PDB file of N, CA and C in Angstrom:
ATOM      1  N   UNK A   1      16.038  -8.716  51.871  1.00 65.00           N
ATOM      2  CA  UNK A   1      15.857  -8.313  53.247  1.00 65.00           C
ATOM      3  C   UNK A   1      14.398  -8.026  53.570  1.00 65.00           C
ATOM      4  N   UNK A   2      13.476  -8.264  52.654  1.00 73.00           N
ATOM      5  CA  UNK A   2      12.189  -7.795  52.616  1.00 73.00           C
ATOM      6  C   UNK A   2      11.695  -6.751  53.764  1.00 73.00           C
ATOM      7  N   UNK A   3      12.371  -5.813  53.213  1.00 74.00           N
ATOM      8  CA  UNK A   3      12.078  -4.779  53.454  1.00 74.00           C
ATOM      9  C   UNK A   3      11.314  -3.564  52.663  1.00 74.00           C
ATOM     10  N   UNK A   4      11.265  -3.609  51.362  1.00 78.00           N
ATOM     11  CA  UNK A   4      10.442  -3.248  50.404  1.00 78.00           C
ATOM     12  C   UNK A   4      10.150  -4.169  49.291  1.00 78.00           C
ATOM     13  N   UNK A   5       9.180  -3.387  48.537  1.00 85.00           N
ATOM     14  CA  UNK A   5       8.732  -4.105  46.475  1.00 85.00           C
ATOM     15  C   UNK A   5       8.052  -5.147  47.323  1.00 85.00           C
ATOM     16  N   UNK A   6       7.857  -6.171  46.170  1.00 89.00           N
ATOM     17  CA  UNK A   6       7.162  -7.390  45.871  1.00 89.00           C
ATOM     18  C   UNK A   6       7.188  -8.228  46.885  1.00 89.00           C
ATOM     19  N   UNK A   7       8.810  -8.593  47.316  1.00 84.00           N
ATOM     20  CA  UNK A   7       8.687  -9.722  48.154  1.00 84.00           C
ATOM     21  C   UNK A   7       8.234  -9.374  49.507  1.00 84.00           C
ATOM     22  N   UNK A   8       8.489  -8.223  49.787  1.00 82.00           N
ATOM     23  CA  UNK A   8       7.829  -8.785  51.404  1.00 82.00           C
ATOM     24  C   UNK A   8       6.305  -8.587  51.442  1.00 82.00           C
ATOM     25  N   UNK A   9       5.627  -7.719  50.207  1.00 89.00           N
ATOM     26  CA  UNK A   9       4.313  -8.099  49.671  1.00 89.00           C
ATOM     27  C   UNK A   9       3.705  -9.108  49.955  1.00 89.00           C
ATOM     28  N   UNK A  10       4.692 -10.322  49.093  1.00 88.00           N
ATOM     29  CA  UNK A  10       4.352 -11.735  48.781  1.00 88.00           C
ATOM     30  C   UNK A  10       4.793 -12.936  50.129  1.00 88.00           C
ATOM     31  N   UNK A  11       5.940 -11.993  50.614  1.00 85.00           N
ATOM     32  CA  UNK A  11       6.274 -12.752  51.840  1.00 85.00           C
ATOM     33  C   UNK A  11       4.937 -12.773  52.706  1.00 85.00           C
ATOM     34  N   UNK A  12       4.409 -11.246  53.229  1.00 86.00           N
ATOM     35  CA  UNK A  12       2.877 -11.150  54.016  1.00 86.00           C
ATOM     36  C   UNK A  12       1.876 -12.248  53.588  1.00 86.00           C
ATOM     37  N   UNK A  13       2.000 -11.957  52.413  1.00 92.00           N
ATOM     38  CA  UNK A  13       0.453 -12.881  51.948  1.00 92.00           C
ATOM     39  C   UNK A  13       1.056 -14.149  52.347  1.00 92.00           C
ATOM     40  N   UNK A  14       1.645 -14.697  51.767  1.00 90.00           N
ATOM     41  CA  UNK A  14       1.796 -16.265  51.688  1.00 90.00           C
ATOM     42  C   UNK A  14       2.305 -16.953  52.623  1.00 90.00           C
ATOM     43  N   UNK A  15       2.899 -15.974  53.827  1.00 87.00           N
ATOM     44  CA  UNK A  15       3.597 -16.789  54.926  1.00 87.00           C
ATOM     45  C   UNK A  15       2.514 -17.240  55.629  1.00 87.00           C
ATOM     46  N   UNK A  16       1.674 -17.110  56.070  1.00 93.00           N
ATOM     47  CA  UNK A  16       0.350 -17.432  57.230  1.00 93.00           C
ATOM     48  C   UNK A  16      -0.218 -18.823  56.482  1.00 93.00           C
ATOM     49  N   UNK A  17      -0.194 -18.890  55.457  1.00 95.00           N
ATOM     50  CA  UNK A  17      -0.766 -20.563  55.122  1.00 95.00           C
ATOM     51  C   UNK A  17       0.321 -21.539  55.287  1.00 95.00           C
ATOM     52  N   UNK A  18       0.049 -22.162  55.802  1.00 94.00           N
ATOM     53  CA  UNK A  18       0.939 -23.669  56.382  1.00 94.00           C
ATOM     54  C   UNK A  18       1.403 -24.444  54.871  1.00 94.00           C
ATOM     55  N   UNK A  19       1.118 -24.144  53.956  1.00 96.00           N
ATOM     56  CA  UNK A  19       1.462 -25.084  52.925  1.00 96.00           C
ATOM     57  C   UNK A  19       3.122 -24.142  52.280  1.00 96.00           C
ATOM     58  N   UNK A  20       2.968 -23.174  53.003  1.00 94.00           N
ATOM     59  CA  UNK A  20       3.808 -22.179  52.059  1.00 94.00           C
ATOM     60  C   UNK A  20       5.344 -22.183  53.177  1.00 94.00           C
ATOM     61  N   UNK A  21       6.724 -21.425  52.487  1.00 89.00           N
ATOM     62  CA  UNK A  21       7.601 -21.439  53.254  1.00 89.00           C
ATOM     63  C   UNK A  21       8.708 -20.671  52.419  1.00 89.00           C
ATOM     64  N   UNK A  22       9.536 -20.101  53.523  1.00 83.00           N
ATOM     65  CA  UNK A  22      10.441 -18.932  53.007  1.00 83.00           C
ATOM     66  C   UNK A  22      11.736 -19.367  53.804  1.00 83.00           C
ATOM     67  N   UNK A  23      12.704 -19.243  52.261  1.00 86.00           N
ATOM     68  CA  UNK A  23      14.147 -19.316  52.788  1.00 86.00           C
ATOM     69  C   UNK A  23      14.831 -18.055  52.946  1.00 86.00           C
ATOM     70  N   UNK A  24      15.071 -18.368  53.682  1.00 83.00           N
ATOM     71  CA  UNK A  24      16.071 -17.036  53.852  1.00 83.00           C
ATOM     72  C   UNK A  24      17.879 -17.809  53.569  1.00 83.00           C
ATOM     73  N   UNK A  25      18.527 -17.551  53.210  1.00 85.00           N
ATOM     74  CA  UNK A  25      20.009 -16.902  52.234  1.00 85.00           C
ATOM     75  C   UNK A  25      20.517 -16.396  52.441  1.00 85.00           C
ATOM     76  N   UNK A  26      21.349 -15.732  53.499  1.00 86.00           N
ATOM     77  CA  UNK A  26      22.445 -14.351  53.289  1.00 86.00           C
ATOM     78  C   UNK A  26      22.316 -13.543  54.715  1.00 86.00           C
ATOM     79  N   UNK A  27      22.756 -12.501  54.431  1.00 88.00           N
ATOM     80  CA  UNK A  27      22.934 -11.907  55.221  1.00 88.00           C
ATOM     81  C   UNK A  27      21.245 -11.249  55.515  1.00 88.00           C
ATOM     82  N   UNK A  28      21.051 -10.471  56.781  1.00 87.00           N
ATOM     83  CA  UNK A  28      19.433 -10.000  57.219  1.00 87.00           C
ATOM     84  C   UNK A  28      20.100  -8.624  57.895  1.00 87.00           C
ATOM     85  N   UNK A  29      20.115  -7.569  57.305  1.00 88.00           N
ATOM     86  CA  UNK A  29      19.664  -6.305  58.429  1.00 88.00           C
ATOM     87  C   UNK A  29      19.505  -6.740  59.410  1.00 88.00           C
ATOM     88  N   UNK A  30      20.013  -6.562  60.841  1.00 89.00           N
ATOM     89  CA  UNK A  30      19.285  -6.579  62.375  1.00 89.00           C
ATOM     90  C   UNK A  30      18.002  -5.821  62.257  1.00 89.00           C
ATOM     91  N   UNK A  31      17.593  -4.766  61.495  1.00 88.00           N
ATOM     92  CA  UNK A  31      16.720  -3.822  61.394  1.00 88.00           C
ATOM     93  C   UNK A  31      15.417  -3.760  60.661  1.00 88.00           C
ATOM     94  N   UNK A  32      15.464  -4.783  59.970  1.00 85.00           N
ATOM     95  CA  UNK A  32      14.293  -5.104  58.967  1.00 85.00           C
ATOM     96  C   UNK A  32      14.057  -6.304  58.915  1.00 85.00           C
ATOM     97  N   UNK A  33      12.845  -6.336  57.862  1.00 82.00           N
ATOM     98  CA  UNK A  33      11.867  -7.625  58.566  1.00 82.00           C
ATOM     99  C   UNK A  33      12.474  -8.890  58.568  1.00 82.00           C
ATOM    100  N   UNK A  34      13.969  -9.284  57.285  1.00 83.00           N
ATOM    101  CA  UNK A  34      14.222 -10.377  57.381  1.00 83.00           C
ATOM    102  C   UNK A  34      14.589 -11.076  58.496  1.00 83.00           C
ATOM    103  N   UNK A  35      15.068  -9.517  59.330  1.00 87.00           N
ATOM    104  CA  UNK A  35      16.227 -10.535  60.495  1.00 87.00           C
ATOM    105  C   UNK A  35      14.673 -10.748  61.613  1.00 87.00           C
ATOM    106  N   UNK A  36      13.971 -10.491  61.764  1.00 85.00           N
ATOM    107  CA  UNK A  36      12.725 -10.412  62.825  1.00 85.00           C
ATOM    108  C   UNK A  36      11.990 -11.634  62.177  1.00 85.00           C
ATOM    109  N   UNK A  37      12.149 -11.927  60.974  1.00 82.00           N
ATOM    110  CA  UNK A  37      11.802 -13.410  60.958  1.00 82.00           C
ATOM    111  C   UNK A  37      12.197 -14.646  61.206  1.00 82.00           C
ATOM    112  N   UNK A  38      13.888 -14.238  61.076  1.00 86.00           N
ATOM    113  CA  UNK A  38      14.797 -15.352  61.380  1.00 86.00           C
ATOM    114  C   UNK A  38      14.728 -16.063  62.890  1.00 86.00           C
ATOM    115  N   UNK A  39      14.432 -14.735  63.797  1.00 88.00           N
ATOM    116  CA  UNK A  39      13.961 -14.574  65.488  1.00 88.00           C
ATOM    117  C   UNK A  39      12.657 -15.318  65.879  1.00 88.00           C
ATOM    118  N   UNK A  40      11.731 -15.380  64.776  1.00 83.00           N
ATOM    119  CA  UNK A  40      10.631 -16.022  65.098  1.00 83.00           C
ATOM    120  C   UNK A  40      10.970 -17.733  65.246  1.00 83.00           C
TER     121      UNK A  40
END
C-alpha cells in the first residue's frame, strides 16, 4: 500500500524517471498513497 518502509521510499525515487514503472496488485487503502496513485 506504500504507505511505509522501503517501498514507497523506492516508489518516490524511481517513479519520476520515465524508464521506470510500478504495478500495483491488490487491493489499495482509499487512504494511502497506493490508492492516490491508481487516481493519477
Amino acid at each position: 500500500m506504500l504507505h511505509a518502509g522501503a517501498s514507497s521510499i523506492y516508489a518516490r525515487a524511481w517513479l519520476p524517471e520515465a524508464e521506470n514503472a510500478l504495478f500495483v496488485v491488490g487491493y489499495q487503502d482509499a487512504e494511502l498513497l497506493g490508492h492516490r496513485l491508481l487516481e493519477l
